[in-house]
Amino acid sequence: MTTAELKTLIDKLEEKSSLGKDEYVELIKNRGAEIDQYLFKRSQAVSQKHFDNKVFSRGLIELSSYCQNDCYYCGIRKSNKNAERYRLDKGQILSCCENGYGLGFRTFVLQGGEDPFFNDEILCDIVFEIRNKYPDCAITLSLGERSRESYEKLFDAGANRYLLRHETADSDHYSRLHPAELTLANRIKCLQDLKDIGYQVGCGFMVGSPFQTSEHLAEDLVFIQEFRPHMVGIGPFIPHHDTPFADCAAGTVELTLFMLGLVRLILPNGLLPSTTALGTIDLDGREKGLLVGANVVMPNLSPVEVRKKYLLYDNKICTGEEAGECRLCLDNRIKKIGYELVSARGDYTEGDGKNV
Ligand code: 5AD
Ligand code: FES
């Protein structure tokens, strides 16, 4: 395809918020500096139309580094005998929230490995307490695959949102990233259950994961345009030294930004974090993500003592800083690019107008 034809595809995507798989493949395979800039101009404009220069923040609390799963890419997979394990107790979690509330966070994200210790009873009690103490805050969970009943109980206890990346929308690719007991079909069932229950739902994928092709990325985009999640987490794959993928190459900043730009055109109102992984492969990666259409950052509220133990990939940034330091650092970084970190809950809203 010529550059002119590729630009026409981007115009069509902006107008219709969807393309066919083959059209995405063309864009991904033939992208280069000129197409990148053309896309980023459009994706930035769409983001600013809905969100001005405002960036929502979510305080991330990493509950547990125990995980019963064995995803080949992940540093806290159960087979990693070198991973140091920890779990926060209720008091520690609540004090992260208290600290975060004082720093202006109005969304708490409870994330962790799939740790059976956090059964429904224990988790619902924690969610219920946060809900009562902070009625003005959103509670987001990111705790992996659970039963529909479990998702229902947690919703009833006061959780509002759930993040569960689909990782890849191609089932063969999925099976090369995960052991046989994990399937794309079940992942998608969980996402559908969450949406049906009434959660604001986030899916997402890694860019540059081992064996990934342009066709796989195109399938991710088609999945997103059909499923229409409220949030999409996109970050580069980064190898972790104690996993089977230790020697694989990391994803690139350029391709990650390109995927963010395309997803902004698919979901003009969507909540798109500029991820820690993007900030890890490029020290200005999070700013670059915001400039191509991301509108959320998720700094860490976990106690500093445990941060180095929640290592999904190597060289993760912000593992030595206190929550307040990260908040200040991000405030400054965001100001420097002419954007503003806001305290609003930042719920998903439909429509053609402003979302802030
Ligand atoms: N590199 C980048 N992202 C990773 N994740 C897990 N391991 C890695 C890695 N090595 C992502 C997965 C998961 C999210 C919590 O972190 O997409 O869903
Ligand atoms: Fe954590 Fe900059 S955001 S140190």
XYZ file of C-alpha atoms and ligand atoms in Angstrom:
378
model
C 0.000 0.000 0.000
C 1.151 3.528 -0.710
C 1.519 6.136 1.989
C -1.544 7.912 0.629
C -3.613 4.725 0.903
C -2.435 4.137 4.463
C -3.431 7.670 5.411
C -6.861 7.040 3.908
C -7.190 3.996 6.162
C -6.419 6.143 9.202
C -9.044 8.684 8.086
C -11.540 5.841 7.695
C -10.697 4.492 11.159
C -11.218 7.913 12.687
C -14.556 8.269 10.970
C -15.941 4.775 11.602
C -14.008 3.668 14.722
C -13.404 0.323 13.055
C -11.483 -1.372 10.245
C -11.162 -4.918 8.944
C -8.389 -7.217 10.143
C -6.536 -6.992 6.810
C -6.610 -3.220 6.929
C -5.025 -3.239 10.387
C -2.382 -5.660 9.119
C -1.519 -3.263 6.280
C -1.158 -0.367 8.698
C 0.981 -2.320 11.149
C 3.223 -3.856 8.506
C 3.795 -0.679 6.511
C 4.024 1.896 9.259
C 6.975 4.248 9.357
C 7.760 7.743 10.594
C 5.343 9.502 8.253
C 2.348 7.252 8.980
C 3.153 7.324 12.691
C 3.023 11.114 12.722
C -0.193 11.138 10.707
C -1.854 8.737 13.152
C -0.548 10.500 16.264
C -1.910 13.853 15.118
C -5.367 12.311 14.774
C -5.224 10.224 17.979
C -3.991 13.178 20.024
C -6.773 15.375 18.657
C -9.451 12.779 19.476
C -8.100 12.402 22.997
C -8.030 16.169 23.527
C -11.555 16.530 22.162
C -12.818 14.314 24.984
C -10.339 14.884 27.775
C -8.626 18.215 27.038
C -5.153 17.957 28.516
C -6.393 16.150 31.609
C -4.848 12.919 32.811
C -6.641 10.659 35.296
C -4.632 8.901 37.971
C -5.241 5.548 39.628
C -3.404 4.475 42.761
C -2.101 0.948 42.287
C -1.906 -1.333 45.322
C -0.097 -4.601 44.642
C -1.776 -6.958 47.124
C 0.130 -10.163 46.589
C 3.037 -11.586 44.633
C 1.824 -15.153 45.141
C 0.377 -16.575 41.946
C -1.066 -19.975 41.139
C -0.546 -19.424 37.412
C 2.519 -20.040 35.331
C 2.337 -17.584 32.424
C 5.635 -17.926 30.558
C 6.284 -14.177 30.384
C 5.620 -13.202 33.974
C 8.206 -12.779 36.721
C 5.837 -13.843 39.524
C 4.811 -17.106 37.797
C 4.548 -19.961 40.265
C 7.567 -21.813 38.850
C 9.864 -18.905 39.572
C 11.453 -20.203 42.750
C 13.631 -17.097 43.000
C 10.665 -14.734 43.282
C 10.199 -13.389 46.787
C 6.589 -13.695 47.798
C 4.558 -11.349 49.999
C 0.963 -10.509 50.645
C -0.420 -7.352 52.220
C -2.866 -7.664 55.091
C -6.070 -5.680 55.386
C -4.468 -3.038 57.603
C -1.650 -2.463 55.119
C -4.083 -2.212 52.216
C -6.228 0.298 54.082
C -3.222 2.381 54.981
C -2.198 2.468 51.289
C -5.687 3.809 50.553
C -5.418 6.407 53.319
C -2.061 7.566 52.023
C -3.383 7.589 48.453
C -6.529 9.514 49.370
C -4.378 12.187 50.980
C -2.327 12.433 47.794
C -5.500 13.059 45.767
C -6.228 9.605 44.347
C -9.927 8.846 43.830
C -9.464 5.418 42.257
C -7.737 2.519 43.978
C -6.631 -0.437 41.908
C -6.159 -3.641 43.872
C -3.914 -5.799 41.737
C -2.208 -9.082 42.442
C -1.247 -12.523 41.287
C -3.955 -15.192 41.454
C -3.468 -15.888 45.143
C -6.027 -18.342 46.582
C -5.530 -16.765 50.016
C -7.682 -13.889 48.757
C -10.918 -15.882 48.664
C -14.271 -14.155 48.267
C -14.842 -13.727 51.976
C -11.502 -12.038 52.633
C -11.622 -9.877 49.518
C -15.245 -8.808 49.926
C -14.501 -7.719 53.473
C -11.625 -5.534 52.232
C -13.609 -4.100 49.316
C -16.595 -3.388 51.578
C -14.427 -1.534 54.054
C -12.770 0.595 51.342
C -16.220 1.289 49.868
C -17.503 2.539 53.242
C -14.449 4.582 54.122
C -14.130 6.186 50.681
C -17.627 6.473 49.191
C -16.357 8.990 46.640
C -13.699 6.650 45.242
C -13.800 4.032 42.517
C -12.508 0.577 43.385
C -10.846 -1.301 40.560
C -9.854 -4.947 40.882
C -7.161 -6.673 38.847
C -6.936 -10.140 40.329
C -7.172 -12.453 37.390
C -9.680 -15.132 36.461
C -12.395 -15.915 39.015
C -15.860 -17.419 38.828
C -18.857 -15.373 37.780
C -20.245 -15.763 41.303
C -17.064 -14.363 42.746
C -17.148 -11.361 40.403
C -20.788 -10.802 41.429
C -20.011 -10.875 45.146
C -17.149 -8.432 44.722
C -19.348 -6.115 42.685
C -22.007 -6.241 45.383
C -19.365 -5.488 48.008
C -18.606 -2.245 46.181
C -16.087 -2.825 43.391
C -16.763 -0.815 40.223
C -14.143 -1.756 37.672
C -12.088 -4.787 36.681
C -8.893 -5.050 34.668
C -8.164 -8.362 33.004
C -5.910 -8.187 29.983
C -6.818 -10.673 27.279
C -3.040 -10.772 26.495
C -3.600 -11.841 22.854
C -6.830 -12.436 20.940
C -5.356 -15.315 18.930
C -5.878 -18.658 20.649
C -2.753 -20.295 19.150
C -0.650 -17.367 20.223
C -2.333 -17.497 23.642
C -1.279 -21.111 24.013
C 2.344 -20.215 23.292
C 2.344 -17.656 26.104
C 0.494 -19.731 28.695
C 0.391 -23.316 29.963
C -2.467 -25.503 28.735
C -4.716 -24.933 31.755
C -5.123 -21.287 30.753
C -7.230 -20.647 27.672
C -8.267 -17.622 25.670
C -11.862 -18.923 25.738
C -11.992 -18.745 29.525
C -10.300 -15.342 29.579
C -12.957 -14.000 27.227
C -15.740 -15.624 29.240
C -14.454 -13.812 32.327
C -14.395 -10.494 30.452
C -17.945 -11.047 29.228
C -19.158 -11.997 32.724
C -17.575 -8.864 34.163
C -19.252 -6.675 31.578
C -22.636 -8.363 32.072
C -22.439 -7.861 35.836
C -21.957 -4.136 35.305
C -18.272 -3.527 35.877
C -16.373 -1.012 33.774
C -14.034 -3.487 32.147
C -10.489 -3.234 30.902
C -8.825 -5.718 28.583
C -5.413 -5.321 26.980
C -2.313 -6.875 25.552
C 1.450 -6.727 25.419
C 3.213 -5.374 22.351
C 6.148 -7.429 21.113
C 5.394 -10.545 23.139
C 7.237 -13.651 21.912
C 5.860 -15.152 18.652
C 3.590 -12.124 18.085
C 2.939 -11.204 14.438
C 1.231 -8.216 12.805
C -1.776 -10.496 12.237
C -2.002 -11.158 15.989
C -1.950 -7.426 16.741
C -4.657 -6.907 14.109
C -6.751 -9.555 15.876
C -6.291 -7.690 19.159
C -7.676 -4.554 17.526
C -10.635 -6.390 16.005
C -11.358 -7.961 19.394
C -11.302 -4.530 21.034
C -13.594 -2.941 18.466
C -16.087 -5.781 18.896
C -15.929 -6.203 22.670
C -15.863 -2.441 23.275
C -14.172 -2.417 26.688
C -14.152 0.769 28.778
C -10.400 0.579 29.328
C -7.454 -0.939 27.460
C -4.041 -1.587 29.008
C -1.278 -1.711 26.415
C 2.391 -2.005 27.252
C 5.525 -3.463 25.716
C 6.561 -6.988 26.625
C 9.763 -6.828 28.690
C 11.693 -10.021 29.473
C 12.153 -11.159 33.062
C 15.435 -12.987 33.726
C 13.845 -15.905 35.617
C 11.241 -16.893 33.005
C 11.322 -19.082 29.874
C 11.304 -15.857 27.826
C 14.400 -14.416 29.513
C 16.300 -14.144 26.230
C 13.465 -12.737 24.127
C 13.585 -9.164 22.843
C 11.415 -6.476 24.450
C 8.642 -4.742 22.515
C 9.481 -1.358 21.016
C 8.306 2.100 22.020
C 7.353 2.912 18.422
C 5.037 -0.047 17.942
C 3.498 0.402 21.408
C 2.709 4.040 20.619
C 1.270 3.045 17.247
C -1.078 0.551 18.903
C -2.121 3.158 21.494
C -2.896 5.612 18.701
C -5.026 3.073 16.827
C -6.931 2.095 19.981
C -7.656 5.770 20.707
C -9.374 5.992 17.306
C -11.331 2.767 17.968
C -12.459 3.933 21.429
C -12.604 7.743 21.390
C -13.950 7.826 24.993
C -11.820 4.967 26.254
C -9.608 5.011 29.313
C -6.098 4.228 28.114
C -3.268 4.075 30.619
C 0.217 5.102 29.667
C 1.800 2.123 31.372
C 4.715 1.620 33.725
C 6.143 -0.867 31.213
C 6.208 1.893 28.579
C 8.007 4.118 31.102
C 10.468 1.293 31.712
C 11.671 0.764 28.122
C 11.922 4.523 27.591
C 12.298 6.951 30.494
C 9.955 9.384 28.714
C 7.681 6.589 27.516
C 4.695 7.536 29.664
C 4.782 11.133 28.393
C 5.023 9.863 24.824
C 2.006 7.626 25.451
C -0.051 10.555 26.743
C 0.880 12.614 23.681
C -0.500 9.962 21.299
C -3.814 9.528 23.091
C -3.403 7.763 26.440
C -5.226 9.556 29.286
C -4.524 7.614 32.480
C -1.490 6.967 34.679
C -1.352 4.368 37.418
C 1.366 5.193 39.927
C 2.168 2.789 42.701
C 0.791 3.099 46.247
C 2.263 -0.183 47.486
C 4.565 0.010 50.518
C 8.150 0.567 49.338
C 9.348 -2.570 51.200
C 7.392 -4.871 48.880
C 7.783 -3.104 45.562
C 10.832 -4.960 44.346
C 8.993 -8.218 44.972
C 6.221 -7.415 42.516
C 8.514 -7.732 39.555
C 6.623 -8.880 36.471
C 9.570 -7.866 34.241
C 13.146 -6.619 34.649
C 14.166 -3.010 35.394
C 10.668 -1.902 36.442
C 10.690 1.796 37.327
C 9.445 3.342 40.595
C 10.382 0.388 42.800
C 12.427 2.578 45.174
C 10.147 5.601 45.477
C 7.439 6.378 48.031
C 3.905 6.967 46.717
C 4.234 10.708 47.355
C 7.481 10.878 45.393
C 5.905 9.182 42.377
C 2.913 11.477 42.550
C 5.157 14.550 42.527
C 7.395 13.148 39.824
C 4.422 12.384 37.597
C 2.846 15.769 38.305
C 6.010 17.419 37.024
C 6.450 15.145 34.044
C 2.858 15.735 32.986
C 3.115 19.509 33.461
C 6.223 19.570 31.274
C 4.262 18.267 28.292
C 1.454 20.761 28.892
C -0.962 18.264 30.472
C -2.500 18.203 33.951
C -2.918 15.373 36.444
C -6.435 15.548 37.932
C -8.036 13.964 40.984
C -11.400 13.145 39.408
C -12.595 9.535 39.621
C -12.508 9.439 35.837
C -15.354 7.045 35.096
C -16.084 5.958 31.550
C -18.746 8.049 29.830
C -20.235 7.661 26.370
C -21.025 10.475 23.991
C -19.501 12.899 21.603
C -18.762 15.696 24.051
C -16.264 16.270 26.820
C -15.619 13.558 29.376
C -13.931 15.846 31.914
N 6.369 -7.667 30.304
C 5.361 -6.771 30.169
N 4.158 -6.903 30.736
C 3.958 -7.997 31.485
N 2.865 -8.426 32.149
C 3.169 -9.575 32.770
N 4.449 -9.930 32.513
C 4.955 -8.966 31.700
C 6.198 -8.765 31.064
N 7.189 -9.647 31.193
C 1.578 -7.739 32.062
C 0.496 -8.705 31.600
C -0.470 -8.714 32.759
C -0.198 -7.391 33.435
C -0.596 -7.329 34.872
O 1.197 -7.243 33.307
O -0.130 -8.206 30.421
O -1.812 -8.814 32.381
Fe 7.713 7.018 40.239
Fe 8.683 9.085 38.626
S 6.672 8.275 38.804
S 9.676 7.975 40.260
